[in-house]
Tab-separated table of C-alpha atoms in Angstrom:
chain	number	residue	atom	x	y	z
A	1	UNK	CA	368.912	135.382	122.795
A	2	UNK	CA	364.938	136.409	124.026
A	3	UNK	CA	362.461	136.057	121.310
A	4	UNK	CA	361.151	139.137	120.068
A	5	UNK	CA	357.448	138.845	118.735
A	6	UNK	CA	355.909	141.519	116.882
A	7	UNK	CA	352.071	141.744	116.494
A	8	UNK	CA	349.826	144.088	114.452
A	9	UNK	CA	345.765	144.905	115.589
A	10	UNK	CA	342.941	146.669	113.828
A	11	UNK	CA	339.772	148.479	115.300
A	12	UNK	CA	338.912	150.973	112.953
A	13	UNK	CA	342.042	152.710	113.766
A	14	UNK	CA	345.621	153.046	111.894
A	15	UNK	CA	347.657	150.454	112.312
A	16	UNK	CA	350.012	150.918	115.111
A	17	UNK	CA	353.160	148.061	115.973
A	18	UNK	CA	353.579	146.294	119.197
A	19	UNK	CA	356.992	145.052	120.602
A	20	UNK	CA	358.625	143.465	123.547
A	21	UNK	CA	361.702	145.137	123.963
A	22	UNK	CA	364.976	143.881	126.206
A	23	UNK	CA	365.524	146.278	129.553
A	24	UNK	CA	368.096	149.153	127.922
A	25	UNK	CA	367.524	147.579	124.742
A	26	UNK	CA	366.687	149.499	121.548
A	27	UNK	CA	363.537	150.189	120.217
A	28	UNK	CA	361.385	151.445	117.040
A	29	UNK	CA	357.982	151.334	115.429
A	30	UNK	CA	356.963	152.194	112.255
A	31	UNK	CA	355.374	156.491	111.654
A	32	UNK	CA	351.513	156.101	110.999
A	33	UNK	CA	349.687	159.188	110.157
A	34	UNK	CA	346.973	160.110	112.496
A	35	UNK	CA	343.430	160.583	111.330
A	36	UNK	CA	339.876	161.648	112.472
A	37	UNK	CA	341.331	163.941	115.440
A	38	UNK	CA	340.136	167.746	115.647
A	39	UNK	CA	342.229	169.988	117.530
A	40	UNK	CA	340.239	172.368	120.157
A	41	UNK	CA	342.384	175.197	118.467
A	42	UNK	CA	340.755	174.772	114.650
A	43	UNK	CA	337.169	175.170	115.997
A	44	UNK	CA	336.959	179.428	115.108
A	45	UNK	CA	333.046	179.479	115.039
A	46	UNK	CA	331.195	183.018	114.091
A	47	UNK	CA	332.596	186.286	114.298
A	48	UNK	CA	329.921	188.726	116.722
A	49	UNK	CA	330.681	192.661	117.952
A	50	UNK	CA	328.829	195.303	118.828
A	51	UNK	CA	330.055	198.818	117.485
A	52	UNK	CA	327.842	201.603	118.565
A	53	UNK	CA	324.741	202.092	120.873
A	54	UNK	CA	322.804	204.762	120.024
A	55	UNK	CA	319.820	206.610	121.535
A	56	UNK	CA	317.147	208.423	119.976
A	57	UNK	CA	316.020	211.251	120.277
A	58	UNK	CA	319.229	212.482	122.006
A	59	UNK	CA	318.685	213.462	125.789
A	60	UNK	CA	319.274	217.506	125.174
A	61	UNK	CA	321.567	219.113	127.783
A	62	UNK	CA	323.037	215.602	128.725
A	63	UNK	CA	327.069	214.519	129.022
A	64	UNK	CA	326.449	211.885	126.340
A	65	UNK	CA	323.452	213.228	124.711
A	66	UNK	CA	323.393	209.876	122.618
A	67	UNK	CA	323.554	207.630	125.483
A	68	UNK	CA	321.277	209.087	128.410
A	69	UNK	CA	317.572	209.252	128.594
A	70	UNK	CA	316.247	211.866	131.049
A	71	UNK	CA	312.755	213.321	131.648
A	72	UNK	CA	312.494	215.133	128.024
A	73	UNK	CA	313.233	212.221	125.919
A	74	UNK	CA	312.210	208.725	127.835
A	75	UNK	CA	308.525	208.688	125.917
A	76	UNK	CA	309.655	208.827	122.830
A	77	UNK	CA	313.431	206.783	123.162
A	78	UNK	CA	314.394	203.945	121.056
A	79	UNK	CA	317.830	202.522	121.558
A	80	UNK	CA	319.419	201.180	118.400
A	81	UNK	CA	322.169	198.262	118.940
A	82	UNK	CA	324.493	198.075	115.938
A	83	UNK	CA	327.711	195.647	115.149
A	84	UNK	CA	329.168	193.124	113.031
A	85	UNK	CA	328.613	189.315	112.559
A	86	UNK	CA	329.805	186.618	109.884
A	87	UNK	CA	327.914	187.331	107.213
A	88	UNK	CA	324.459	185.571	106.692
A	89	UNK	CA	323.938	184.476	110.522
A	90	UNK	CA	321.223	185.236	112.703
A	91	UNK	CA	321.566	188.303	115.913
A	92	UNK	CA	319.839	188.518	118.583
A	93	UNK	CA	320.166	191.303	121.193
A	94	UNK	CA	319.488	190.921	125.069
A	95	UNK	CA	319.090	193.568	127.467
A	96	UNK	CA	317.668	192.854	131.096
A	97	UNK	CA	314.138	190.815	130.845
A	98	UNK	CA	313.793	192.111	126.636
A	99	UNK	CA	314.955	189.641	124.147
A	100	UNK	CA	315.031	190.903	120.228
A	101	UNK	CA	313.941	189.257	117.124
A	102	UNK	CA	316.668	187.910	114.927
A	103	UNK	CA	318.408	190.036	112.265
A	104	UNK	CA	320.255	189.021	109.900
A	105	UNK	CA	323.890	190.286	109.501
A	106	UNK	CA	323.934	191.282	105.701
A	107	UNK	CA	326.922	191.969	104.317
A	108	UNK	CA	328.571	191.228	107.796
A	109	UNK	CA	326.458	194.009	109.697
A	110	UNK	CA	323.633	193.979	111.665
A	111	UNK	CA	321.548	196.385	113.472
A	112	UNK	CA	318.576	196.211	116.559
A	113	UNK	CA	316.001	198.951	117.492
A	114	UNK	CA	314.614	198.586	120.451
A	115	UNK	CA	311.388	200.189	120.495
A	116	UNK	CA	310.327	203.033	122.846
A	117	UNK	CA	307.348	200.765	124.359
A	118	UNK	CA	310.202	198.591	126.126
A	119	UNK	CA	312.360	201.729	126.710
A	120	UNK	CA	310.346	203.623	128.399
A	121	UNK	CA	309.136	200.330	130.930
A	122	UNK	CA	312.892	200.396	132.018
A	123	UNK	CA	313.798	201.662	135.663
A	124	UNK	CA	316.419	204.261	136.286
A	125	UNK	CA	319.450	203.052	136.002
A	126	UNK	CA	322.127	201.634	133.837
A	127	UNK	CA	321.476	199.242	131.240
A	128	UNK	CA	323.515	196.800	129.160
A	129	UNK	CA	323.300	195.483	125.829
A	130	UNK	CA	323.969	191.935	124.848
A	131	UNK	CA	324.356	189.829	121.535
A	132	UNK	CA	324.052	186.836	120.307
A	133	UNK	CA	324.777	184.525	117.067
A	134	UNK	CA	321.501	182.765	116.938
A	135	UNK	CA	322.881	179.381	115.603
A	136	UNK	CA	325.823	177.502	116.001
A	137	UNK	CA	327.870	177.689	118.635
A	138	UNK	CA	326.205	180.792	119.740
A	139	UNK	CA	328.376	183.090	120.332
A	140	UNK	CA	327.556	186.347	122.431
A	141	UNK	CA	329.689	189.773	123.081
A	142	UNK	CA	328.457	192.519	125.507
A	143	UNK	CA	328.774	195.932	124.655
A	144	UNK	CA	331.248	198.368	126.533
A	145	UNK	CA	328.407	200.990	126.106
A	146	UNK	CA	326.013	200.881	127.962
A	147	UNK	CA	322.951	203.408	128.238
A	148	UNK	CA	321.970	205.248	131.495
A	149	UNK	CA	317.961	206.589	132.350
A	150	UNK	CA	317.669	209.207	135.150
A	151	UNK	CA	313.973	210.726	134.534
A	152	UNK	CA	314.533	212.259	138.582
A	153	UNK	CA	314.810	216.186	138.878
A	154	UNK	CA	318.401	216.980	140.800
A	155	UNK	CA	318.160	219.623	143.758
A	156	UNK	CA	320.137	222.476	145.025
A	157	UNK	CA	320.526	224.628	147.341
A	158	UNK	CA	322.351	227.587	148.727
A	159	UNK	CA	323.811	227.348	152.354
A	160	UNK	CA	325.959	229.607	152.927
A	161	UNK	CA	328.104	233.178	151.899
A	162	UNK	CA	331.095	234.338	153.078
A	163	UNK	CA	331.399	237.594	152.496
A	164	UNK	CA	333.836	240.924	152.670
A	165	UNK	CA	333.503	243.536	155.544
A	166	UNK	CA	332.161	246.196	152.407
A	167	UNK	CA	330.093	243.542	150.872
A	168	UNK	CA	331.875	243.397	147.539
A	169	UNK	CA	333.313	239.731	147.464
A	170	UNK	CA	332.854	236.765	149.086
A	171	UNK	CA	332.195	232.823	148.561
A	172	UNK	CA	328.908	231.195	148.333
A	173	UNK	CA	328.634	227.942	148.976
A	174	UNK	CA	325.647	225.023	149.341
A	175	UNK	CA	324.499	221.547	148.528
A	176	UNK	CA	322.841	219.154	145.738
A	177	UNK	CA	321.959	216.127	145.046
A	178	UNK	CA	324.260	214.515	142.473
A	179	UNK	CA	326.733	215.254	139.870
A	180	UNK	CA	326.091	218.196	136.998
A	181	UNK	CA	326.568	221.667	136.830
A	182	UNK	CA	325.484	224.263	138.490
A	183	UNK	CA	324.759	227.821	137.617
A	184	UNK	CA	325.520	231.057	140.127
A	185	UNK	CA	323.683	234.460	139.686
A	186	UNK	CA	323.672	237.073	142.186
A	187	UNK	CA	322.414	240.426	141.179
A	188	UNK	CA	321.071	239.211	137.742
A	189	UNK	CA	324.573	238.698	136.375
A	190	UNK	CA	326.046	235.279	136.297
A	191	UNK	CA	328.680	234.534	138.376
A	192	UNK	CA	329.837	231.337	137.271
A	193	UNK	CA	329.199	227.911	135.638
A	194	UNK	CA	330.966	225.093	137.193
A	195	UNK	CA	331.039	221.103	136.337
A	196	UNK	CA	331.065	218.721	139.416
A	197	UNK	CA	331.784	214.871	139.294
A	198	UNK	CA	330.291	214.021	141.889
A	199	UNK	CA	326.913	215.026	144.581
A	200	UNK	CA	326.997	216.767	147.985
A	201	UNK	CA	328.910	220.391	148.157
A	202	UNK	CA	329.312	223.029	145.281
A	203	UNK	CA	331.053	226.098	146.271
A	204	UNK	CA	331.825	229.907	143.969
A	205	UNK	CA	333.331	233.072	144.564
A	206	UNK	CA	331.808	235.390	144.139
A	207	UNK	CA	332.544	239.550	142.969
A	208	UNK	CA	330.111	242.077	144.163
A	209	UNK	CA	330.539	246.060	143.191
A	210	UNK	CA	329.028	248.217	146.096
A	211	UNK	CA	328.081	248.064	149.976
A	212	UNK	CA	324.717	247.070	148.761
A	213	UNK	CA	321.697	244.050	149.421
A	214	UNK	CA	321.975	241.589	147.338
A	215	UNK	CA	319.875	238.485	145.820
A	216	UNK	CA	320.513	235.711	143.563
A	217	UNK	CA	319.821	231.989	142.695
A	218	UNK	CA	321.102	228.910	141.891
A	219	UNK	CA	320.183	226.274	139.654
A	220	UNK	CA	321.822	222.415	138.451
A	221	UNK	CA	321.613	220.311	135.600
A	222	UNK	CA	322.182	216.869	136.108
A	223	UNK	CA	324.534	214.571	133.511
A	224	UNK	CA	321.075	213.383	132.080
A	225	UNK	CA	319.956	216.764	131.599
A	226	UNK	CA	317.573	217.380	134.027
A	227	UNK	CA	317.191	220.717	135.453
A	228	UNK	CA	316.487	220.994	139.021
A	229	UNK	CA	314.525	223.799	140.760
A	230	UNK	CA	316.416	227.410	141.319
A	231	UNK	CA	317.002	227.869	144.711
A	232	UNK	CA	317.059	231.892	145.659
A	233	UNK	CA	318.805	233.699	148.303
A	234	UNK	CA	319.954	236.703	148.949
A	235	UNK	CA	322.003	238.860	152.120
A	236	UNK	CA	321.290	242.324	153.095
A	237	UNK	CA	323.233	245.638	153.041
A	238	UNK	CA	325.266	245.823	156.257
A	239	UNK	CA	325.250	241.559	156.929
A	240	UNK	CA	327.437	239.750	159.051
A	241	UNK	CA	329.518	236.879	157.730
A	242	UNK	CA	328.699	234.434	157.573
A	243	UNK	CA	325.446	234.653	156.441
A	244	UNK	CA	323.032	231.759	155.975
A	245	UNK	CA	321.316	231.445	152.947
């Protein structure tokens, strides 16, 4: 029968048995409990999320008056970053070239102004907000809100009406320059306020009352809240349609 030998070694690790087995033959070591190893999954680290961002003073007349800044409010706007954290570590927020102090996250919240003599050095445009555990393994989270500044005036203007053989109905119809609403007068008396997604045409029907000349205006406020310049127009008694505007 082949000599089976059995050894033991030590390195500053458990003690683990070595044998030389016959081919098919049977085999077994002795269980050894495994120490010193961490697995990837038991690392959690610190907890980081932003809950709200918040602008202030509120753009008036915008979608989101809380998270626009248009011509009225850039001067004065702070933007205040709010979330939680694991209570007792550091926060840091992040947004474009800006980098905040550290707050601490007392009682598991935290909360970053950023002042209005960074806000109002930003360009148009949108703008995100990140943070950051300051120590650690750092986590970071970005926040799904994000804060838009349009400080440019949005233009209108009428084109075009379409109008009724007795001048008593019709459509009038033009172009702006981005999304908002826009507000129809003829006559003094408005005709309409209507919301549009997106820039280029805006169109209204409109209801007259006699064979009569007639003038009106339109004006647009942007999703910032920016109002644009009225553009007038008006048709005489007796036009042709089309008539441009």
């Amino acid at each position: 029968m082949e000599h089976i030998s059995e050894t033991s070694e030590t390195n500053e690790r458990p003690s683990v048995a070595r044998r030389r087995v016959l081919k098919a033959g049977a085999w077994s070591v002795p269980a050894v409990a495994i120490v010193g190893s961490t697995p990837a999954f038991a690392a959690t680290g610190d907890a980081i999320a932003i809950t709200s961002v918040v602008v202030s003073p509120q753009a008036v007349g915008a979608l989101i008056p809380t998270r626009y800044i248009n011509i009225g409010n850039a001067p004065t706007a702070t933007v205040t970053v709010s979330g939680t954290a694991t209570a007792g570590v550091q926060v840091y927020v992040k947004t474009g070239s800006y980098t905040s102090s550290n707050v601490t996250a007392s009682g598991g919240t935290w909360s970053v102004v950023i002042p209005s003599s960074v806000v109002a050095g930003w360009s148009d445009g949108v703008h995100t907000f990140t943070a950051t555990v300051a120590s650690g393994n750092k986590p970071s989270v970005t926040a799904t809100q994000t804060v838009i500044k349009d400080t440019v005036r949005p233009t209108v203007l009428a084109t075009q009406a379409t109008i009724s053989t007795n001048n008593q109905t019709g459509t009038i119809s033009g172009t702006k320059s981005e999304a908002g609403t826009v507000v129809v007068s003829v006559a003094g008396l408005t005709m309409g306020t209507y919301s549009y997604a997106s820039a280029t045409q805006w169109s209204v029907t409109w209801s007259g009352g006699s064979n009569q000349a007639y003038t009106g205006s339109v004006a647009v406020t942007d999703d910032a809240g920016n109002s644009g310049v009225a553009d007038g127009f008006g048709w005489p008694k007796g036009a042709t349609s089309p008539v441009a505007l």
